[in-house]
């Protein structure tokens, strides 16, 4: 008999009928003799609806009250699932984040889980109940409701699995595993049987929203066996594995991630002397804006252009900040472009193989896709390109590196 934590995403609980299907799946696992803790997201579209609703009450709602409103989505689904289980004769109990004392820090809208009080859950399991915990939410030490960032129910599930020392954490969603790239962009994408934590972490941080990055971090840190599976069809899904040698394929490239959430900001004609990068990025970090990629071009006449990318939600603020320091820096102008995307190749196989970057650039050149920025690390290469080339670039790279289905 195993203890299994399951998470069902928004589409999987999108209607009362689908919640009924989830209840049936949970009961099937119970019948195999397993203890089950389930965490659920809000019904699909609900979190977005609540965010829009909040905006109708205030142009700039506080982060604290945003967490109060968006956390209600998950409260609805836990109750509906517990009811559906009970209606089928399975004892169940639902809990919100604060009820299980999913203790987090106080960073509203991006809180980190610090501790989980598993006593009540363990007690319920011993009584033969299925425990249903609201995803995405927690409570800080001052009893404020917090949320974990978009896609945060994945992290709730992994944190529960770690706290309860579960045998497996199963993330049920609308795809049957982790693919070589988002199957919505490349229909020929292939499901991976296994992917390493390290690769999954890169994929998630480079934009693959199939798993929230913190969920992967947590699973790696606490050694939680993690699997991504389909709610709607049976299958093995994808195992996120610690063991590198274990990944059967040993392909050069495991996957292609992309991120549409970035924007590019450039400050042009800055007198180039030691300290210039710090003088530009200091005010940006003081404004709490996170910077991703950075490129500094050596210009003529002692002037330099300095380009970086930020989250699209932050780029207008970044431009404002730079415009206020422009005169002080002696810079000529500030320009920004929000119609860019970042496309990345990820694979542990890159470590032992040279020439992947040049192959990537050649494939893009053959499609006349201009590269604006490049960054590399041990197991990834990222390029920034115009948004309009996203699909073309992903598909060309997918085919060029032989990632398609056999
Ligand atoms: P849920 O609501 O269940 O959490 P998400 O929408 O957050 O579901 O995540 C599942 C989606 O992630 C898929 O529908 C798919 O379009 C997208 N996705 C992006 N990259 C990948 C990938 N590499 N493999 C599988 N799915 C991916
Ligand atoms: N409901 C939240 C969201 O839409 C959390 C989640 O689905 O994981 O981001
Ligand atoms: Mg998700």
Coordinates of C-alpha atoms and ligand atoms in Angstrom, one line a residue:
X1 CA 0.0 0.0 0.0
X2 CA 1.4 3.3 -1.1
X3 CA 0.7 7.0 -0.2
X4 CA 0.1 8.9 -3.4
X5 CA -0.4 12.7 -3.8
X6 CA -2.3 13.6 -6.9
X7 CA -2.8 17.0 -8.4
X8 CA -5.5 17.8 -11.0
X9 CA -5.2 21.0 -13.0
X10 CA -7.8 23.5 -14.1
X11 CA -9.0 21.7 -17.3
X12 CA -9.2 18.5 -15.4
X13 CA -11.7 20.0 -12.9
X14 CA -13.2 22.4 -15.5
X15 CA -16.8 21.2 -15.0
X16 CA -18.8 19.4 -12.3
X17 CA -18.9 16.4 -14.7
X18 CA -15.1 16.4 -14.9
X19 CA -14.8 16.7 -11.2
X20 CA -16.9 13.5 -11.1
X21 CA -14.4 11.8 -13.4
X22 CA -11.6 12.9 -11.0
X23 CA -13.6 11.3 -8.1
X24 CA -13.9 8.1 -10.1
X25 CA -10.1 8.0 -10.7
X26 CA -9.4 8.7 -7.1
X27 CA -11.7 5.9 -6.0
X28 CA -10.0 3.5 -8.4
X29 CA -6.7 4.2 -6.7
X30 CA -8.3 3.7 -3.3
X31 CA -9.6 0.3 -4.5
X32 CA -6.0 -0.7 -5.3
X33 CA -5.3 -0.1 -1.6
X34 CA -3.5 3.2 -1.7
X35 CA -3.9 6.3 0.6
X36 CA -4.7 9.3 -1.5
X37 CA -4.2 13.0 -0.9
X38 CA -5.5 15.1 -3.7
X39 CA -4.8 18.8 -4.5
X40 CA -6.8 20.7 -7.1
X41 CA -6.6 23.9 -9.1
X42 CA -9.5 26.3 -9.6
X43 CA -11.8 25.4 -12.5
X44 CA -10.2 26.4 -15.8
X45 CA -10.5 30.2 -16.5
X46 CA -11.6 30.9 -12.9
X47 CA -8.3 32.4 -11.6
X48 CA -8.2 34.8 -14.7
X49 CA -11.9 35.7 -14.1
X50 CA -11.2 36.6 -10.5
X51 CA -8.2 38.7 -11.5
X52 CA -10.4 40.6 -14.0
X53 CA -13.1 41.0 -11.4
X54 CA -10.6 42.5 -8.9
X55 CA -9.6 45.0 -11.5
X56 CA -13.2 46.3 -11.8
X57 CA -13.1 47.2 -8.1
X58 CA -9.7 48.9 -8.1
X59 CA -7.1 49.8 -10.6
X60 CA -4.3 48.8 -8.3
X61 CA -5.6 46.2 -5.9
X62 CA -3.2 45.4 -3.1
X63 CA -1.3 42.1 -3.3
X64 CA -2.9 41.0 0.0
X65 CA -6.4 41.4 -1.2
X66 CA -5.6 39.8 -4.6
X67 CA -4.6 36.7 -2.7
X68 CA -7.8 36.7 -0.8
X69 CA -9.9 36.8 -4.0
X70 CA -7.9 34.5 -6.2
X71 CA -7.6 31.8 -3.5
X72 CA -11.4 31.4 -3.6
X73 CA -11.2 29.5 -6.9
X74 CA -9.5 26.5 -5.3
X75 CA -11.9 26.6 -2.3
X76 CA -14.8 25.9 -4.7
X77 CA -13.1 22.9 -6.4
X78 CA -12.0 21.2 -3.1
X79 CA -15.6 21.3 -1.8
X80 CA -17.0 20.0 -5.2
X81 CA -14.5 17.1 -5.3
X82 CA -15.1 16.2 -1.6
X83 CA -18.8 16.2 -2.3
X84 CA -18.4 14.1 -5.5
X85 CA -16.3 11.6 -3.5
X86 CA -18.9 11.4 -0.7
X87 CA -21.7 11.0 -3.2
X88 CA -19.9 7.9 -4.5
X89 CA -19.6 6.5 -1.0
X90 CA -15.9 7.5 -0.4
X91 CA -15.3 9.4 2.8
X92 CA -13.4 12.6 2.1
X93 CA -12.5 15.9 3.7
X94 CA -11.5 19.1 2.1
X95 CA -9.1 21.7 3.5
X96 CA -8.1 25.2 2.4
X97 CA -4.4 26.2 2.6
X98 CA -4.8 27.9 6.0
X99 CA -6.7 25.0 7.5
X100 CA -3.8 22.6 6.8
X101 CA -1.4 25.3 7.9
X102 CA 0.4 25.4 4.6
X103 CA 2.8 28.0 6.2
X104 CA 4.4 30.3 3.7
X105 CA 6.5 33.5 3.8
X106 CA 4.6 36.8 3.3
X107 CA 5.5 37.4 -0.3
X108 CA 1.9 37.8 -1.6
X109 CA 1.3 36.4 -5.1
X110 CA 4.6 34.5 -5.1
X111 CA 4.8 33.1 -1.6
X112 CA 7.2 30.2 -0.8
X113 CA 6.0 27.2 1.3
X114 CA 8.0 26.9 4.5
X115 CA 6.3 24.2 6.5
X116 CA 3.2 22.0 6.4
X117 CA 1.4 20.6 9.4
X118 CA 0.6 17.1 8.3
X119 CA -1.0 15.9 11.5
X120 CA -4.6 16.4 10.5
X121 CA -4.0 14.9 7.0
X122 CA -2.4 11.8 8.5
X123 CA -5.2 11.4 10.9
X124 CA -7.8 11.6 8.2
X125 CA -5.9 9.0 6.1
X126 CA -5.8 6.7 9.1
X127 CA -9.6 7.0 9.3
X128 CA -9.9 5.9 5.6
X129 CA -10.7 9.3 4.2
X130 CA -9.4 10.9 1.0
X131 CA -7.9 14.3 1.8
X132 CA -8.5 17.1 -0.6
X133 CA -6.3 20.1 -0.2
X134 CA -6.7 23.5 -2.0
X135 CA -3.8 24.1 -4.4
X136 CA -2.0 27.4 -4.9
X137 CA -2.6 28.9 -1.5
X138 CA -1.1 29.1 2.0
X139 CA -1.0 31.3 5.0
X140 CA 1.8 33.4 6.5
X141 CA 2.8 33.6 10.2
X142 CA 0.4 36.6 10.6
X143 CA -2.5 34.6 9.3
X144 CA -2.7 36.4 6.0
X145 CA -3.8 34.3 3.0
X146 CA -1.0 34.0 0.5
X147 CA -0.8 32.4 -3.0
X148 CA 2.1 30.7 -4.7
X149 CA 2.2 32.3 -8.1
X150 CA 0.5 31.2 -11.3
X151 CA 0.5 27.4 -11.8
X152 CA 1.2 27.1 -8.0
X153 CA -1.0 24.1 -7.4
X154 CA 1.8 22.0 -8.8
X155 CA 4.0 23.2 -6.0
X156 CA 1.3 22.5 -3.4
X157 CA 1.2 18.9 -4.6
X158 CA 5.0 18.4 -4.4
X159 CA 5.2 20.1 -1.0
X160 CA 2.5 17.9 0.3
X161 CA 4.3 14.8 -1.1
X162 CA 7.5 15.9 0.5
X163 CA 5.9 16.6 3.9
X164 CA 4.0 13.3 3.9
X165 CA 6.9 11.4 2.5
X166 CA 4.6 10.1 -0.3
X167 CA 5.7 7.3 -2.5
X168 CA 4.8 9.4 -5.6
X169 CA 3.5 12.8 -6.7
X170 CA 1.3 12.6 -9.8
X171 CA 0.5 15.7 -11.7
X172 CA -2.6 15.1 -13.8
X173 CA -3.2 17.5 -16.6
X174 CA -4.5 17.9 -20.2
X175 CA -1.5 16.4 -21.9
X176 CA -0.2 12.9 -21.3
X177 CA 3.3 13.9 -20.2
X178 CA 6.2 16.2 -20.8
X179 CA 6.8 16.6 -24.5
X180 CA 9.9 17.6 -26.5
X181 CA 8.1 20.9 -26.8
X182 CA 4.6 22.3 -26.3
X183 CA 2.4 20.1 -28.4
X184 CA 0.2 23.1 -29.1
X185 CA 2.9 24.7 -31.1
X186 CA 4.5 21.5 -32.6
X187 CA 1.9 18.7 -33.2
X188 CA 4.8 16.4 -34.0
X189 CA 6.3 16.8 -30.5
X190 CA 7.1 13.5 -28.7
X191 CA 6.3 12.5 -25.2
X192 CA 9.3 11.8 -23.1
X193 CA 9.2 8.7 -20.9
X194 CA 11.7 10.3 -18.5
X195 CA 13.4 13.6 -18.1
X196 CA 16.0 14.6 -15.5
X197 CA 15.2 17.1 -12.7
X198 CA 17.9 19.4 -14.0
X199 CA 16.4 19.4 -17.6
X200 CA 12.9 19.8 -16.3
X201 CA 14.1 22.7 -14.1
X202 CA 15.6 24.4 -17.2
X203 CA 12.5 23.7 -19.3
X204 CA 10.2 25.2 -16.6
X205 CA 12.4 28.2 -16.0
X206 CA 12.7 28.9 -19.7
X207 CA 8.9 29.0 -20.2
X208 CA 7.4 25.4 -20.4
X209 CA 4.4 25.9 -18.2
X210 CA 3.6 22.2 -17.9
X211 CA 5.1 22.3 -14.4
X212 CA 5.6 25.3 -12.2
X213 CA 9.4 25.8 -11.7
X214 CA 9.1 25.8 -7.9
X215 CA 7.4 22.4 -8.0
X216 CA 10.4 21.0 -9.8
X217 CA 12.8 22.7 -7.4
X218 CA 11.0 21.2 -4.5
X219 CA 10.8 17.8 -6.0
X220 CA 14.6 17.8 -6.6
X221 CA 15.4 19.1 -3.2
X222 CA 13.3 16.6 -1.3
X223 CA 13.7 13.8 -3.7
X224 CA 10.0 13.4 -4.5
X225 CA 9.3 11.0 -7.3
X226 CA 7.3 13.1 -9.7
X227 CA 5.2 12.1 -12.7
X228 CA 3.2 14.1 -15.2
X229 CA 0.1 12.2 -16.6
X230 CA -3.1 12.8 -18.5
X231 CA -6.4 13.0 -16.6
X232 CA -8.3 11.9 -19.6
X233 CA -6.4 8.9 -20.9
X234 CA -4.4 6.1 -19.2
X235 CA -0.7 5.9 -19.8
X236 CA 2.7 6.0 -18.2
X237 CA 3.2 9.7 -18.5
X238 CA 6.6 11.2 -17.9
X239 CA 8.8 10.5 -14.9
X240 CA 11.0 13.3 -13.7
X241 CA 14.0 11.4 -12.6
X242 CA 17.1 12.2 -10.5
X243 CA 19.3 9.8 -12.3
X244 CA 20.9 11.1 -15.4
X245 CA 22.1 7.7 -16.6
X246 CA 18.6 6.5 -16.2
X247 CA 17.3 8.7 -19.0
X248 CA 17.2 6.2 -21.8
X249 CA 17.5 8.3 -24.8
X250 CA 20.7 10.2 -24.2
X251 CA 19.7 12.6 -26.9
X252 CA 21.7 15.7 -27.5
X253 CA 18.6 17.8 -27.0
X254 CA 15.7 16.8 -24.7
X255 CA 13.4 19.7 -25.4
X256 CA 12.7 23.1 -26.7
X257 CA 11.2 25.7 -24.4
X258 CA 9.9 29.1 -25.2
X259 CA 8.7 32.1 -23.3
X260 CA 6.3 34.8 -24.6
X261 CA 6.4 36.7 -21.4
X262 CA 9.5 38.7 -22.0
X263 CA 10.3 42.2 -23.4
X264 CA 13.6 43.7 -24.5
X265 CA 14.8 47.1 -23.3
X266 CA 17.9 49.0 -24.7
X267 CA 19.7 52.1 -23.5
X268 CA 21.7 53.5 -26.4
X269 CA 24.8 55.6 -26.6
X270 CA 26.0 55.3 -23.0
X271 CA 29.6 56.5 -22.3
X272 CA 31.5 53.3 -21.7
X273 CA 33.5 53.2 -18.5
X274 CA 33.9 50.9 -15.5
X275 CA 30.7 50.8 -13.6
X276 CA 28.3 51.4 -16.4
X277 CA 26.5 48.1 -16.1
X278 CA 26.0 48.6 -12.4
X279 CA 24.8 52.1 -12.9
X280 CA 22.2 50.9 -15.4
X281 CA 21.0 47.8 -13.6
X282 CA 21.2 49.3 -10.0
X283 CA 18.1 51.4 -10.4
X284 CA 16.3 48.5 -12.2
X285 CA 16.9 46.2 -9.3
X286 CA 16.0 49.0 -6.8
X287 CA 12.6 49.1 -8.6
X288 CA 12.3 45.3 -8.0
X289 CA 12.4 44.4 -11.6
X290 CA 14.1 41.1 -12.5
X291 CA 16.4 41.1 -15.4
X292 CA 16.9 37.9 -17.5
X293 CA 19.3 38.2 -20.5
X294 CA 21.9 41.0 -20.8
X295 CA 24.0 42.0 -23.8
X296 CA 26.4 45.0 -23.9
X297 CA 27.7 45.9 -27.3
X298 CA 31.0 47.7 -27.8
X299 CA 30.2 50.8 -29.7
X300 CA 32.5 53.3 -31.5
X301 CA 33.6 56.6 -29.9
X302 CA 33.6 55.2 -26.4
X303 CA 29.8 54.7 -26.4
X304 CA 28.0 51.5 -25.8
X305 CA 24.5 50.1 -26.2
X306 CA 23.2 48.0 -23.3
X307 CA 20.3 45.6 -23.8
X308 CA 18.4 43.4 -21.4
X309 CA 15.2 41.5 -21.1
X310 CA 12.5 41.7 -18.4
X311 CA 9.1 40.3 -17.8
X312 CA 6.6 41.8 -20.2
X313 CA 4.6 43.1 -17.2
X314 CA 7.6 45.1 -16.1
X315 CA 8.9 46.6 -19.3
X316 CA 7.0 49.9 -19.2
X317 CA 8.3 50.4 -15.6
X318 CA 11.8 49.5 -16.7
X319 CA 11.7 52.1 -19.5
X320 CA 10.4 54.7 -17.0
X321 CA 13.3 53.9 -14.6
X322 CA 15.9 54.2 -17.4
X323 CA 14.4 57.5 -18.7
X324 CA 14.8 59.0 -15.3
X325 CA 18.5 58.0 -15.1
X326 CA 19.3 58.6 -18.8
X327 CA 20.6 62.2 -18.4
X328 CA 22.7 61.2 -15.4
X329 CA 24.2 58.3 -17.4
X330 CA 24.8 60.6 -20.5
X331 CA 22.9 58.1 -22.6
X332 CA 21.3 59.0 -26.0
X333 CA 18.0 57.1 -25.9
X334 CA 15.9 54.3 -24.4
X335 CA 14.0 52.0 -26.6
X336 CA 11.9 48.9 -25.8
X337 CA 10.3 46.1 -27.8
X338 CA 7.6 43.8 -26.3
X339 CA 7.2 41.7 -29.4
X340 CA 10.0 39.4 -28.7
X341 CA 10.2 35.8 -27.5
X342 CA 12.9 33.6 -26.1
X343 CA 13.4 30.1 -27.6
X344 CA 15.7 27.7 -25.8
X345 CA 17.2 24.3 -26.4
X346 CA 17.7 22.1 -23.3
X347 CA 19.6 18.9 -22.9
X348 CA 22.2 17.3 -20.6
X349 CA 23.7 15.8 -23.7
X350 CA 25.0 19.3 -24.6
X351 CA 27.7 19.0 -21.9
X352 CA 29.6 16.5 -23.9
X353 CA 28.9 17.8 -27.4
X354 CA 30.3 20.8 -29.2
X355 CA 28.7 22.5 -32.1
X356 CA 25.1 22.6 -30.9
X357 CA 24.9 26.3 -30.8
X358 CA 26.2 26.7 -34.3
X359 CA 23.8 24.1 -35.6
X360 CA 21.0 26.0 -33.9
X361 CA 22.0 29.3 -35.5
X362 CA 22.3 27.6 -38.9
X363 CA 18.8 26.2 -38.7
X364 CA 17.4 29.6 -37.7
X365 CA 19.4 31.3 -40.5
X366 CA 18.1 28.9 -43.1
X367 CA 14.6 30.1 -42.1
X368 CA 15.7 33.7 -42.2
X369 CA 15.0 34.2 -38.5
X370 CA 17.2 36.9 -37.1
X371 CA 18.7 36.4 -33.7
X372 CA 18.6 39.4 -31.4
X373 CA 20.3 38.0 -28.3
X374 CA 22.0 34.8 -27.3
X375 CA 22.8 33.2 -23.9
X376 CA 24.2 29.8 -23.1
X377 CA 24.8 27.7 -20.0
X378 CA 26.0 24.2 -19.5
X379 CA 22.8 22.5 -20.6
X380 CA 20.9 25.2 -22.5
X381 CA 21.1 27.7 -25.3
X382 CA 18.6 30.6 -25.5
X383 CA 18.0 33.1 -28.3
X384 CA 15.7 36.1 -28.4
X385 CA 13.9 36.5 -31.7
X386 CA 10.9 38.4 -33.1
X387 CA 7.6 37.1 -31.7
X388 CA 6.2 36.5 -35.2
X389 CA 8.9 33.8 -35.8
X390 CA 8.1 31.8 -32.7
X391 CA 6.2 28.9 -34.3
X392 CA 8.5 28.8 -37.3
X393 CA 11.6 28.7 -35.1
X394 CA 10.3 26.0 -32.7
X395 CA 9.2 23.8 -35.6
X396 CA 12.4 24.2 -37.6
X397 CA 14.6 23.4 -34.5
X398 CA 12.4 20.5 -33.5
X399 CA 12.8 18.9 -37.0
X400 CA 16.5 20.1 -37.3
X401 CA 17.4 18.3 -34.1
X402 CA 15.4 15.2 -35.0
X403 CA 13.0 15.4 -32.0
X404 CA 9.8 14.4 -33.8
X405 CA 7.9 11.2 -33.3
X406 CA 9.2 8.1 -34.9
Ligands
LIG1 P1 -2.9 22.5 -15.7 O1 -4.1 23.4 -15.7 O2 -3.3 21.1 -15.6 O3 -1.9 22.8 -14.6 P2 -1.2 23.8 -17.7 O4 -1.9 24.5 -18.7 O5 -0.6 24.5 -16.5 O6 -2.2 22.6 -17.1 O7 -0.1 22.8 -18.3 C1 -0.4 21.9 -19.3 C2 0.0 22.6 -20.7 O8 1.4 22.8 -20.7 C3 -0.3 21.7 -21.9 O9 -1.6 21.9 -22.3 C4 0.7 22.3 -22.9 O10 0.1 23.1 -23.9 C5 1.7 23.1 -22.1 N1 3.1 22.7 -22.3 C6 4.1 23.6 -22.5 N2 5.2 23.0 -22.8 C7 5.0 21.7 -22.7 C8 5.8 20.5 -22.8 N3 7.1 20.6 -23.0 N4 5.2 19.3 -22.6 C9 3.9 19.2 -22.4 N5 3.1 20.3 -22.3 C10 3.6 21.5 -22.4
LIG2 N1 -5.4 28.4 -10.2 C1 -4.0 28.9 -10.2 C2 -3.7 29.4 -11.6 O1 -4.5 29.5 -12.5 C3 -3.1 27.9 -9.8 C4 -3.0 26.6 -10.6 O2 -3.8 26.4 -11.5 O3 -2.0 25.9 -10.4 O4 -2.6 29.9 -11.8
LIG3 MG1 -0.4 24.3 -14.5

